[in-house]
Coordinates of C-alpha atoms in Angstrom, one line a residue:
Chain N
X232 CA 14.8 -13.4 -33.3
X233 CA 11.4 -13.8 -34.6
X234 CA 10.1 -11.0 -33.5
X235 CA 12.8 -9.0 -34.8
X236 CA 11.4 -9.0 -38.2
X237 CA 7.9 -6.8 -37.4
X238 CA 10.4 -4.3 -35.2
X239 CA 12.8 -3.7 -38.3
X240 CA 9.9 -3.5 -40.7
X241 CA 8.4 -0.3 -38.4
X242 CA 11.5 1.6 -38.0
X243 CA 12.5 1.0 -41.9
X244 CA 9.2 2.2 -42.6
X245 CA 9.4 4.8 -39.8
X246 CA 13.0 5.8 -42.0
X247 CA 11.0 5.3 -45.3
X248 CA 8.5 8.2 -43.6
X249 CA 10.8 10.7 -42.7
X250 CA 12.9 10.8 -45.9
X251 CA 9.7 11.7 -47.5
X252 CA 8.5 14.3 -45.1
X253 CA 11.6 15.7 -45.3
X254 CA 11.6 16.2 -49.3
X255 CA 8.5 17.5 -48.9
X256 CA 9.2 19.7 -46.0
X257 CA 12.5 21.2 -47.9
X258 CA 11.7 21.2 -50.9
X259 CA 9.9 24.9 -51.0
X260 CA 13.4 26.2 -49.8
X261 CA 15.0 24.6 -53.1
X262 CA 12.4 25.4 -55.1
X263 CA 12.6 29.6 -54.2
X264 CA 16.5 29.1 -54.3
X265 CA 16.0 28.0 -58.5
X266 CA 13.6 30.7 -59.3
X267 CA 15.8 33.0 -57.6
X268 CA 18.3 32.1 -59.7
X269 CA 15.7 31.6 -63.1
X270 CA 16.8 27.9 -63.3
X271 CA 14.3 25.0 -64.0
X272 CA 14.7 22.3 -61.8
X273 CA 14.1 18.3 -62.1
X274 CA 12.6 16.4 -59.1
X275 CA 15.5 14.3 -58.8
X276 CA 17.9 17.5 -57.8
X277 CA 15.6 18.6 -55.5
X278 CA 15.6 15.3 -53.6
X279 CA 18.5 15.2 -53.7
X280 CA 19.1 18.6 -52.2
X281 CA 16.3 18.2 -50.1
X282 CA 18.6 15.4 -47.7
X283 CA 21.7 17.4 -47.5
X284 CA 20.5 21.3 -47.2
X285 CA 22.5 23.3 -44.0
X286 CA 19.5 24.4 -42.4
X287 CA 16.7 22.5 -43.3
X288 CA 12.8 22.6 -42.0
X289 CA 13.3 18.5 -41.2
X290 CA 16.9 17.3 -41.2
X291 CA 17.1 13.8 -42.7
X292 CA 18.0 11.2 -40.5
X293 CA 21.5 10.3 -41.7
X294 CA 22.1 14.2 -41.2
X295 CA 20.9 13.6 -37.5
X296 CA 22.9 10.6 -37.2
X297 CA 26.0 12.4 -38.1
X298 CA 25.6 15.2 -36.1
X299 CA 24.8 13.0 -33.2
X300 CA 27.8 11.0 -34.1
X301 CA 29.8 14.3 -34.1
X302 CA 29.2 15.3 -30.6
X303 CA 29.1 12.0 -29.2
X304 CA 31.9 10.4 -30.1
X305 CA 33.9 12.5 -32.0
X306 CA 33.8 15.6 -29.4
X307 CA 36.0 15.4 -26.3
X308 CA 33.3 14.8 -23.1
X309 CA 34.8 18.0 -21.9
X310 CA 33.9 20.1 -24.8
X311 CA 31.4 22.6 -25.1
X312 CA 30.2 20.9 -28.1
X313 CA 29.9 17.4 -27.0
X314 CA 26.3 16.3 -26.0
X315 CA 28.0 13.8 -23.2
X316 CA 28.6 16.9 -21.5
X317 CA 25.4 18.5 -22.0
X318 CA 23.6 15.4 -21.4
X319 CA 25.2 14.8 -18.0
X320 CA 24.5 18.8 -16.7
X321 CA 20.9 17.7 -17.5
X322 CA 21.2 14.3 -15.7
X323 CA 22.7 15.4 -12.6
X324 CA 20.1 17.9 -12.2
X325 CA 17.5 15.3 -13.1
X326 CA 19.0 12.9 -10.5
X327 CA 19.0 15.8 -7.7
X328 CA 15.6 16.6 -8.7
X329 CA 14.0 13.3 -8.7
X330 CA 15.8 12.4 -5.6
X331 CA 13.7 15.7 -4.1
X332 CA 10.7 14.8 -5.7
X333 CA 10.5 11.4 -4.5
X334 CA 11.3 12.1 -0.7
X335 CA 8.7 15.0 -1.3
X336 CA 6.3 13.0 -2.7
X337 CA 6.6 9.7 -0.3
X338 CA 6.3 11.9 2.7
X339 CA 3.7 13.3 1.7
X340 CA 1.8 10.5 1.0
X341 CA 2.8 9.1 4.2
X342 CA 0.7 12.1 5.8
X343 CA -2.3 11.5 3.6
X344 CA -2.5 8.6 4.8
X345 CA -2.1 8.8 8.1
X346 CA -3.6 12.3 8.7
X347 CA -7.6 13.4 7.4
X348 CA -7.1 16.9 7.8
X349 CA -3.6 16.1 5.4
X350 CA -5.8 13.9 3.3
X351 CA -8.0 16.6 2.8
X352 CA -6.2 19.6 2.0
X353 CA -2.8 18.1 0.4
X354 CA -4.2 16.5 -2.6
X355 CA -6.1 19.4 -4.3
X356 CA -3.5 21.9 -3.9
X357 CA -0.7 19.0 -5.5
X358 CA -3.4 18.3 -8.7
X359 CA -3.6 22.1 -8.8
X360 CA 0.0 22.5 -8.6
X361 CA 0.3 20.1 -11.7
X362 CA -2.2 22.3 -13.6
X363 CA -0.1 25.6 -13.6
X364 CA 2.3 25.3 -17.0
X365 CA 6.2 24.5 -15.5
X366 CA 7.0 27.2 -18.4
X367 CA 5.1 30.0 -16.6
X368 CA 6.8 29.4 -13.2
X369 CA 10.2 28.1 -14.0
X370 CA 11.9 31.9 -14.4
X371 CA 10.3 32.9 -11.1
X372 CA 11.9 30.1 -9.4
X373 CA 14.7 30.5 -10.8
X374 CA 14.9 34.5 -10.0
X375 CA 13.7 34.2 -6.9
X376 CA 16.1 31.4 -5.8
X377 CA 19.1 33.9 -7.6
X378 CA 17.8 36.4 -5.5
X379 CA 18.8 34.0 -2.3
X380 CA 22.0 33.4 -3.6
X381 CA 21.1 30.0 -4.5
X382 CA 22.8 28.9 -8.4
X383 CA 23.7 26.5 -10.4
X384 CA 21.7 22.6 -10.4
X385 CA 19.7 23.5 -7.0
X386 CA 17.2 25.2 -8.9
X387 CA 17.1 23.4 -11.8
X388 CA 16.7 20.3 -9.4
X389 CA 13.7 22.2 -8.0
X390 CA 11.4 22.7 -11.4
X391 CA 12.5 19.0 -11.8
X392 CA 10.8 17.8 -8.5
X393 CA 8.4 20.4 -9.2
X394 CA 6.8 17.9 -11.7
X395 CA 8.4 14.4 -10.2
X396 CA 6.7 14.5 -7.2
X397 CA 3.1 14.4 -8.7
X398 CA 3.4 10.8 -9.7
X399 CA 5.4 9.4 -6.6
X400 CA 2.1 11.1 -4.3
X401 CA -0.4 9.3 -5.8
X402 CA 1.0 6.1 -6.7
X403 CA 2.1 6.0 -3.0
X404 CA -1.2 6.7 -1.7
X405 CA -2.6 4.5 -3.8
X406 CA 0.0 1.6 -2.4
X407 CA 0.0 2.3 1.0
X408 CA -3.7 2.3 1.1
X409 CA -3.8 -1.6 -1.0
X410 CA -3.8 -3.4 2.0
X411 CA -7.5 -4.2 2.3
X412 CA -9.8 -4.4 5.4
X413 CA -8.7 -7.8 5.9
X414 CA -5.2 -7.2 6.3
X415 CA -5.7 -4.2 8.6
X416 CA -7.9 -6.2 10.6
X417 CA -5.2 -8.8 11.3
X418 CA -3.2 -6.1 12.4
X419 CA -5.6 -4.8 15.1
X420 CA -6.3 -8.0 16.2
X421 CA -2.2 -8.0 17.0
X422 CA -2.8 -4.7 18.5
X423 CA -0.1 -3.6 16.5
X424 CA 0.6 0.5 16.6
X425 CA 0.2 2.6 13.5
X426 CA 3.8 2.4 13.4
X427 CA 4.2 -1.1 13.2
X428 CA 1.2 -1.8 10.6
X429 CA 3.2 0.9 8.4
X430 CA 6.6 -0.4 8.7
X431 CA 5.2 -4.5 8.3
X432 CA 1.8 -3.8 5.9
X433 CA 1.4 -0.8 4.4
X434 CA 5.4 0.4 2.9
X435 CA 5.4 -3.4 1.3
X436 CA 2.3 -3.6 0.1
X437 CA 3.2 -0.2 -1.5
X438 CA 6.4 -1.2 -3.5
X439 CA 5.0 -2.2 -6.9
X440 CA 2.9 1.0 -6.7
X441 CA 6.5 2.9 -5.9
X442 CA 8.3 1.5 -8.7
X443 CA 5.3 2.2 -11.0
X444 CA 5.5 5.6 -10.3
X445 CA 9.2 6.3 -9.9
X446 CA 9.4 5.3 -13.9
X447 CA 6.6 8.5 -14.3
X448 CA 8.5 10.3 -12.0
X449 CA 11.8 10.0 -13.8
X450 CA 10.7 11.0 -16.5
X451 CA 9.0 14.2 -15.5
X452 CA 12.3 14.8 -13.9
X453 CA 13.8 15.3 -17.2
X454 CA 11.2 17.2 -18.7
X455 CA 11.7 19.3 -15.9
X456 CA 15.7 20.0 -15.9
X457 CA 15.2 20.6 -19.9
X458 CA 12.2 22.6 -19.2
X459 CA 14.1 24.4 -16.5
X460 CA 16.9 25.8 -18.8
X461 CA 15.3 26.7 -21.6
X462 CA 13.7 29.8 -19.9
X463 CA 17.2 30.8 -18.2
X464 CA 19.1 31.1 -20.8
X465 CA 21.4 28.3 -19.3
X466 CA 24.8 27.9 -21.1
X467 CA 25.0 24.4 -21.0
X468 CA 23.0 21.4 -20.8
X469 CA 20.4 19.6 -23.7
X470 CA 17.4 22.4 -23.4
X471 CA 20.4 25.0 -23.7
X472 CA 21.2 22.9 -26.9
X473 CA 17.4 23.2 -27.8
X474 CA 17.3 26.8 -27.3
X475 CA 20.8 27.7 -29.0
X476 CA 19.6 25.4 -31.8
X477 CA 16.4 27.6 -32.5
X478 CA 17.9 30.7 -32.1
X479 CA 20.5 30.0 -34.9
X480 CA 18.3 27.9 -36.9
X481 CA 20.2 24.9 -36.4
X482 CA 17.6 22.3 -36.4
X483 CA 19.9 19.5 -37.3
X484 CA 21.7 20.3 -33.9
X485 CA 18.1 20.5 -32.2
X486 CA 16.9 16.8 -33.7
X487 CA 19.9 15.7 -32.2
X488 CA 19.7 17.1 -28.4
X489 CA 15.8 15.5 -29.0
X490 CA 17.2 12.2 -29.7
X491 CA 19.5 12.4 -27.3
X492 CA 16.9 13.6 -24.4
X493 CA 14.6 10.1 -25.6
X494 CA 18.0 8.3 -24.9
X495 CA 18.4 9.2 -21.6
X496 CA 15.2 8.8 -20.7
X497 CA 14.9 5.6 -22.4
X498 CA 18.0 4.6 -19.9
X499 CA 16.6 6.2 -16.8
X500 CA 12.8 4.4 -16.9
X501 CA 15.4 1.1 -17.5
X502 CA 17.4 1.8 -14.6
X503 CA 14.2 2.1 -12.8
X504 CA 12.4 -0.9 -14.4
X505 CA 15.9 -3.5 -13.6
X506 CA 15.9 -1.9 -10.3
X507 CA 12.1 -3.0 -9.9
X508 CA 12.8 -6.4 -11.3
X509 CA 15.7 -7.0 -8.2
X510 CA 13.7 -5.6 -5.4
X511 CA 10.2 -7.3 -6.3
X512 CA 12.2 -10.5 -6.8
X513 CA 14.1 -10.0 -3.2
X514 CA 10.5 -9.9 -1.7
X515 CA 9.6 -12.9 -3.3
X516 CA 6.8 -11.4 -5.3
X517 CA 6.5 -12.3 -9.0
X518 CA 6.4 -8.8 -11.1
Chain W
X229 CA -16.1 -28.2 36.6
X230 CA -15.8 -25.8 33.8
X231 CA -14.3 -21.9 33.4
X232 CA -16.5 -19.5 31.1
X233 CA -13.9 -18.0 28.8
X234 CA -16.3 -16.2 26.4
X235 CA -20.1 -15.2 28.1
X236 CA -22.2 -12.7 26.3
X237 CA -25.5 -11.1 27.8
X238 CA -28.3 -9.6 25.9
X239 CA -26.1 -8.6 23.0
X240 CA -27.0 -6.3 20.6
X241 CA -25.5 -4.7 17.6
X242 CA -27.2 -2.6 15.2
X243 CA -24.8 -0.8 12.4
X244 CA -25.8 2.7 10.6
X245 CA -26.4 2.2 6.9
X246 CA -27.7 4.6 4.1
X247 CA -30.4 2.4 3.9
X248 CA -31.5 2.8 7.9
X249 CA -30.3 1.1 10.7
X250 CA -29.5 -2.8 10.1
X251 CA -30.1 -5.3 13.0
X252 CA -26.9 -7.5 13.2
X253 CA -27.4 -9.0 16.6
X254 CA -30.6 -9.3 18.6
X255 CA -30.9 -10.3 22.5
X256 CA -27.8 -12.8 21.9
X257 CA -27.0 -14.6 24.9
X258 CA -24.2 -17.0 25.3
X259 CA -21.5 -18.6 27.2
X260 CA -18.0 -20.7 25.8
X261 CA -16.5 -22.7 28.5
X262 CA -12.7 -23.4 28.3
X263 CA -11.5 -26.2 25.9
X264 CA -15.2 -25.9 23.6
X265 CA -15.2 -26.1 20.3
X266 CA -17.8 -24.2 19.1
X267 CA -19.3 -24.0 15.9
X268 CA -21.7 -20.7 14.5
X269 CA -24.2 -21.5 11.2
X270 CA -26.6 -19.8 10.2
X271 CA -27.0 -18.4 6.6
X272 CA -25.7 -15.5 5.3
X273 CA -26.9 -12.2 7.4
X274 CA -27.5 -14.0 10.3
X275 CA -24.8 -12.5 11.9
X276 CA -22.3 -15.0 13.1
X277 CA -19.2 -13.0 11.8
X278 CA -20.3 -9.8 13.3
X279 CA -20.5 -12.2 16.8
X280 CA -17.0 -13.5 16.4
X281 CA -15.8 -9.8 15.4
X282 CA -17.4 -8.3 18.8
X283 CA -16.0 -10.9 20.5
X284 CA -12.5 -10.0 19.1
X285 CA -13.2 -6.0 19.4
X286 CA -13.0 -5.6 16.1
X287 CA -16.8 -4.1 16.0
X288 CA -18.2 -2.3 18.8
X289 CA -21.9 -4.0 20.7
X290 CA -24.5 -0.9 20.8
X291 CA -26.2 -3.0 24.0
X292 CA -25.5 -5.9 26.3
X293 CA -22.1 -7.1 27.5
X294 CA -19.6 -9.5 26.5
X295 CA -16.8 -10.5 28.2
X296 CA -13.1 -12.7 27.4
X297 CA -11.5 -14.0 29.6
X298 CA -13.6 -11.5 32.3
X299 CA -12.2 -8.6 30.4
X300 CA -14.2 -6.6 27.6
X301 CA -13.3 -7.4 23.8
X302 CA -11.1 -4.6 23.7
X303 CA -9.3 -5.3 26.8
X304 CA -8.6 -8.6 25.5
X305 CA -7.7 -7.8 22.3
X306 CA -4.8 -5.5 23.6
X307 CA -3.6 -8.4 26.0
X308 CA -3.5 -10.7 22.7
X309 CA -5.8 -12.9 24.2
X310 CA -6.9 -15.0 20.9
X311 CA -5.9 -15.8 17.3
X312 CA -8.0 -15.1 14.8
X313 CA -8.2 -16.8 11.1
X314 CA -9.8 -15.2 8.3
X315 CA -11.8 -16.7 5.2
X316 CA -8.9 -15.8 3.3
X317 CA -5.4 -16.9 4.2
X318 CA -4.4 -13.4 3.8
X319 CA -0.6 -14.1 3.7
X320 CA 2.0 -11.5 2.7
X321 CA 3.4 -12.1 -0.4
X322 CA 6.7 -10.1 0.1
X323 CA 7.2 -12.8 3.4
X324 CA 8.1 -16.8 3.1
X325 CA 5.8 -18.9 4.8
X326 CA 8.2 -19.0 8.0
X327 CA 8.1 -15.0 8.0
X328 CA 4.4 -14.6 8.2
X329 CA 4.1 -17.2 11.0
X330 CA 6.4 -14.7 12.7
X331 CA 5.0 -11.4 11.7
X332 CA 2.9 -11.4 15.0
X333 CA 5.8 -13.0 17.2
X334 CA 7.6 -9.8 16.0
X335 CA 5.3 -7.2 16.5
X336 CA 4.7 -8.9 20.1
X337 CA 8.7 -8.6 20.6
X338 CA 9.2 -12.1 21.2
X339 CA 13.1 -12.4 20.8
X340 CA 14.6 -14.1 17.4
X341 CA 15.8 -17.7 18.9
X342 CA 12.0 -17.6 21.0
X343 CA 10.5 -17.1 17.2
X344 CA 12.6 -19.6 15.5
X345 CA 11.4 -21.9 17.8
X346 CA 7.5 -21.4 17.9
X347 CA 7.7 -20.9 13.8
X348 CA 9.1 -24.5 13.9
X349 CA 7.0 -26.0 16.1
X350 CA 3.3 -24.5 14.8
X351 CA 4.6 -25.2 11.4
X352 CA 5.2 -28.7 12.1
X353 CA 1.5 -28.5 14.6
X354 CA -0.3 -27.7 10.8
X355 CA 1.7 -30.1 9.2
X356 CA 3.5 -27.6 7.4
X357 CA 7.6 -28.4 8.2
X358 CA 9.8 -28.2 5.4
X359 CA 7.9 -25.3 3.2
X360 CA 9.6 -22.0 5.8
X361 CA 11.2 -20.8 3.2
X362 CA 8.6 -21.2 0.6
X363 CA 6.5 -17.5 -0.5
X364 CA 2.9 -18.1 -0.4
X365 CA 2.4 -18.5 -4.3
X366 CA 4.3 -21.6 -4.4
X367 CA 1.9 -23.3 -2.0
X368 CA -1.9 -24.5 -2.6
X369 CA -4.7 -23.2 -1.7
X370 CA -5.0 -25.5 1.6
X371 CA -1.4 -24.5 2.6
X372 CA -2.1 -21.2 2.5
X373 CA -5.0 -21.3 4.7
X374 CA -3.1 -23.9 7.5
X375 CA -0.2 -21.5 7.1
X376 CA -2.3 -18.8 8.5
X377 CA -3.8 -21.3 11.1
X378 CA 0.3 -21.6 12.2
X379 CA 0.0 -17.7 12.1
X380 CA -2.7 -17.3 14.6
X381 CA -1.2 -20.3 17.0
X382 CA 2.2 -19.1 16.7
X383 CA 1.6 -16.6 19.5
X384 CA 0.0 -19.5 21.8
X385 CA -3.1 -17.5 22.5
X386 CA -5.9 -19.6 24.4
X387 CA -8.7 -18.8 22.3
X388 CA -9.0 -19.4 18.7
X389 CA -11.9 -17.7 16.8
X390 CA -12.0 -18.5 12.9
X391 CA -14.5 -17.3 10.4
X392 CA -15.0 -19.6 7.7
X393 CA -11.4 -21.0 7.3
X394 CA -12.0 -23.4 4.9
X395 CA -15.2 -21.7 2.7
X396 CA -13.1 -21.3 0.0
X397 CA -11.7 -25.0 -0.6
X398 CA -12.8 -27.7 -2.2
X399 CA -14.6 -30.6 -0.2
X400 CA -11.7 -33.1 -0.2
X401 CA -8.9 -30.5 1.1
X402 CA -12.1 -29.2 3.5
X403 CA -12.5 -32.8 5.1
X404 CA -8.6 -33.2 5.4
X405 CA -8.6 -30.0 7.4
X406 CA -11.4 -30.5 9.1
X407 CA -9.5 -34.0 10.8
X408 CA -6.0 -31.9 10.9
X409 CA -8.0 -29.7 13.2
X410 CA -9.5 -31.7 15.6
X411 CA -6.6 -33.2 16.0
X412 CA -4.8 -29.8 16.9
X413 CA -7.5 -28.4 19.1
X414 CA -7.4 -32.1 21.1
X415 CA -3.5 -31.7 21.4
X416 CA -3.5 -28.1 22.3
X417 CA -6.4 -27.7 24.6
X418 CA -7.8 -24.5 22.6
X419 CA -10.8 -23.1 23.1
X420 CA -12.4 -22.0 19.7
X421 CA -15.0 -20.2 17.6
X422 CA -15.9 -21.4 14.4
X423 CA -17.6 -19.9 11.7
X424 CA -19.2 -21.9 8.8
X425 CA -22.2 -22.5 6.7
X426 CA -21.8 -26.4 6.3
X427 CA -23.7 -28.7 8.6
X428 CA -21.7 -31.8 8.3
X429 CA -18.8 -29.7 9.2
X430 CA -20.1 -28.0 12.1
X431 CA -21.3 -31.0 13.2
X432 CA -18.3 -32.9 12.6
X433 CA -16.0 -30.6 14.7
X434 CA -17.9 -29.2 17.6
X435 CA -18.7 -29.8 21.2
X436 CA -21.4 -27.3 21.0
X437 CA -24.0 -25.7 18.0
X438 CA -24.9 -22.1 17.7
X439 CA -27.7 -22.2 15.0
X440 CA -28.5 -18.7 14.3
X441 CA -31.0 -16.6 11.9
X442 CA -31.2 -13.5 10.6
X443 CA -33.2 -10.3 10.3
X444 CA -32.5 -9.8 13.0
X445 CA -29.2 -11.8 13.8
X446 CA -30.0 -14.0 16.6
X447 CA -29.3 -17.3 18.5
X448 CA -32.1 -20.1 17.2
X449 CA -31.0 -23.2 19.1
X450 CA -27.8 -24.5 21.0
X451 CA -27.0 -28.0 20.4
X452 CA -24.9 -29.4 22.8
X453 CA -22.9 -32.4 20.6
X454 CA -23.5 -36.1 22.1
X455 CA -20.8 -37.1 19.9
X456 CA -17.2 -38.6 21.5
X457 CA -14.3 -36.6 21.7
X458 CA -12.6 -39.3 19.6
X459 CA -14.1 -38.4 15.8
X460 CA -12.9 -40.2 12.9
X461 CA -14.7 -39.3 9.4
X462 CA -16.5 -42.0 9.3
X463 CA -18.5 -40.9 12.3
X464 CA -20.8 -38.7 10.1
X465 CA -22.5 -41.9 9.0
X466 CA -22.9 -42.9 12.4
X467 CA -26.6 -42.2 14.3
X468 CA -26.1 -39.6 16.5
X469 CA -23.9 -37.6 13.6
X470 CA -27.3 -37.7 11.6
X471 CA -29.4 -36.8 14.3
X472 CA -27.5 -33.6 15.2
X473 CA -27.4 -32.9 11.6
X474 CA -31.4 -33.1 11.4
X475 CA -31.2 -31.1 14.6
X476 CA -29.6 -27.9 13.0
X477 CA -31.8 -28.4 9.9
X478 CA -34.6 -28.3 12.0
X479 CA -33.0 -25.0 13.6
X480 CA -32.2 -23.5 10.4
X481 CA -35.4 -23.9 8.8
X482 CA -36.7 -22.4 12.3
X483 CA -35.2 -19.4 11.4
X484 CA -36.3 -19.1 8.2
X485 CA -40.0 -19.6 8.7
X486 CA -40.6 -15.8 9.6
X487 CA -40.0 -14.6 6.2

């Protein structure tokens, strides 16, 4: 309870910031209107106007609150209007692609580990992999998979693990390599295989690394299914809602796919983080 | 009539740094008959782990021979012919107590009742019954490190090499452990290899002395112990206690007297 007081104070003066930048943002808009018109104008109408314009340069957050409230709750989940729907076209394709991306990325790091010449040559061309913009080679993965016959949340899914997978290969190196010379000695002097020190040393010791990097991961997943149809010209889903948004000028509707994406994030790094909590406290280990 | 378990001849190791070669072991030469208890000292450098590592094949001797149970380290190692106790417990922390006394019976493929039944009986051997389903962070220090003690006996190898078991703890829990394992190496028969820099504690708990020097890492003096096989802690005010002590000094301060 305490510490609700400081939270409320930042986002009421978070609030307090916004309606502000939004006059000020908007207010060039009302101004040309009046001098189109040869009107004088007092600074109380233009605030005024400033929080309620159609198409303004910063919607105002009760305008983004109502249109969020609008196609939440108000839309049927079926509708072409409702951001349920939209949100969950972009989920699914995050969930597909994260579930890629994290196979991807554990086996890999399962052969760095295990193998020098993987170690050597897998790493530099998955950092230069993450260098290239997702934005230049999104289209050509999505052309060239159309060109396969392959549609739909596959290739979406793809750009997804595209950038998921990063995170999940070096955390997992990372964790599979924690055990420490000690550790790896005990298990030589049980002349156990390499199989057997993987399976009883190096996957556990690697879980809090995992977990760590699945909440990246997920993340990136989302960037990546947005990310993945803006440049399509996908019909439905939150970057379509991004991209149908700017082309009409309806930034009120774009503030609100935003807020929508940070919610689903928001949920998918807690998913992750309660899912962390049970497993760490199955193995006994204090997280 | 005794059995040499552990006989090394003219052993040498010498391990390739950046900053030249480094002399671990010199000319060492030395046999461990069955049931021993030996102890290593020697300050740090002198090369009493790096012994007890080539004797478990963990590191590889550039010259000489040494030989377990008549087989090389290696062979040994691969017939599970010892236990071995690091300076640090080195549980898992995912595993209860009871779990990491049976990681080795299950990588040996002992089957589940035959592990239940070891686990029990090492943990109650280390004085440990009752805490199996305890996770390491919930026991002290001391536990810990007789926990892993249970881990390395759990598998009822004959030898039992241990490098500095008990560095880490205090004195009080050091002398309680000390007694706790005399009293399992006189109920189990074990032959073992212990490393430490304490002289009351080497004293205390061997049948026979290595004192050893380094630069290079070599053998100084061998003290076989006069003391009985019956030790209470009380001894180590006794006579013969302080004259083995002033013997290792003596050894020690051998060693140092060329640098």
């Amino acid at each position: 309870m305490r510490s609700l007081l400081p939270i409320l104070t930042v986002v009421a003066a978070i609030v307090a910031i916004w309606y502000a930048a939004a006059v000020w943002l908007n207010s060039q808009w009302t101004y040309d209107q009046a001098a189109r018109a040869g009107v004088e104008i007092g600074f109380s109408e233009v605030v005024a106007d400033a929080w309620v314009q159609e198409r303004p340069v910063l919607p105002a957050p009760h305008q983004v609150a109502v249109e969020l409230y609008d196609t939440v709750i108000d839309k049927s989940v079926t509708s072409k209007r409702s951001l349920v729907y939209h949100g969950w076209i972009t989920v699914s394709a995050t969930l597909l692609g994260f579930v890629f991306g994290t196979v991807l990325g554990i086996l890999l790091a399962v052969g760095i580990v295990h193998n020098r010449a993987m170690d050597m040559s897998v790493m530099p061309w998955a950092i230069a992999s993450q260098t290239i913009p997702i934005l230049a080679i999104a289209p050509m993965i999505i052309v060239v998979l159309n060109s396969v016959g392959v549609q739909g949340l596959v290739p979406k899914a793809i750009i997804s693990a595209y950038l998921s997978f990063f995170p999940v290969v070096v955390g997992m190196v990372a964790g599979l390599r924690s055990p420490d010379a000690m550790q790896l000695d005990l298990m030589r002097t049980y002349n156990a295989s390499r199989a057997e020190t993987f399976w009883k040393l190096r996957l556990p010791a690697s879980m809090p690394y995992l977990f760590t990097s699945l909440k990246v991961g997920i993340a990136a997943s989302l960037v990546g299914a947005i990310v993945g149809e803006l440049p399509t010209g996908a019909v439905a889903g939150l970057g379509a809602r991004l991209l149908s948004g700017s082309y009409y000028g309806q930034t009120v509707q774009i503030w609100a796919a935003l807020f929508a994406a940070a919610a689903v994030a928001a949920g998918l790094v807690g998913v992750i983080g309660f899912l962390q909590r049970v497993t760490l406290r199955r193995m006994g280990m204090q997280s | 009539m005794s059995e040499t378990i552990i006989e090394a001849r003219n052993l040498d190791l010498t391990f390739e740094t950046n900053d030249g070669p480094v002399h671990a072991l010199k000319d060492v030469n030395l046999s461990i008959e069955k049931g021993d208890f030996v102890s290593f000292i020697g300050p740090s450098g002198c090369g009493k782990t790096t012994f007890l590592r080539v004797v478990a094949g963990l590191e590889q001797a550039t010259g000489g021979s040494v030989t377990v149970n008549g087989l090389s380290p290696d062979e040994a190692r691969r017939a599970r012919a010892y236990g071995y106790v690091f300076q640090a417990a080195g549980l898992y922390p995912w595993r209860t107590i009871a779990g990491n006394v049976k990681l080795p019976l299950e990588i040996m493929g002992f089957d589940r009742a035959e592990q239940d039944r070891r686990v029990r009986n090492v943990l109650d051997l280390v004085d440990l019954a009752g805490f199996e389903k305890k996770y390491p962070w919930q026991l002290s220090g001391g536990m810990q490190q007789r926990a892993s003690i249970a881990r390395a006996l759990a598998f009822d190898a004959d030898i039992l090499l241990m490098d500095e078991p008990f560095g880490a703890l205090d004195e009080i829990v050091r002398d309680h452990l000390n007694e706790q394992l005399l009293k399992l190496w006189a109920s189990t028969g074990k032959t073992i290899g212990f490393v430490t820099h304490s002289i009351p504690e080497a004293v205390y708990l061997s049948t026979k002395i290595v004192v050893m020097s380094p630069r290079p890492g070599r053998i100084t003096d061998v003290i076989e112990s006069p003391l009985p096989q019956e030790r209470p802690l009380d001894i180590r005010d006794s006579k013969e206690f302080i004259e083995v002590a002033h013997r290792v000094r003596e050894g020690l301060r051998a060693g140092h007297s060329y640098d």
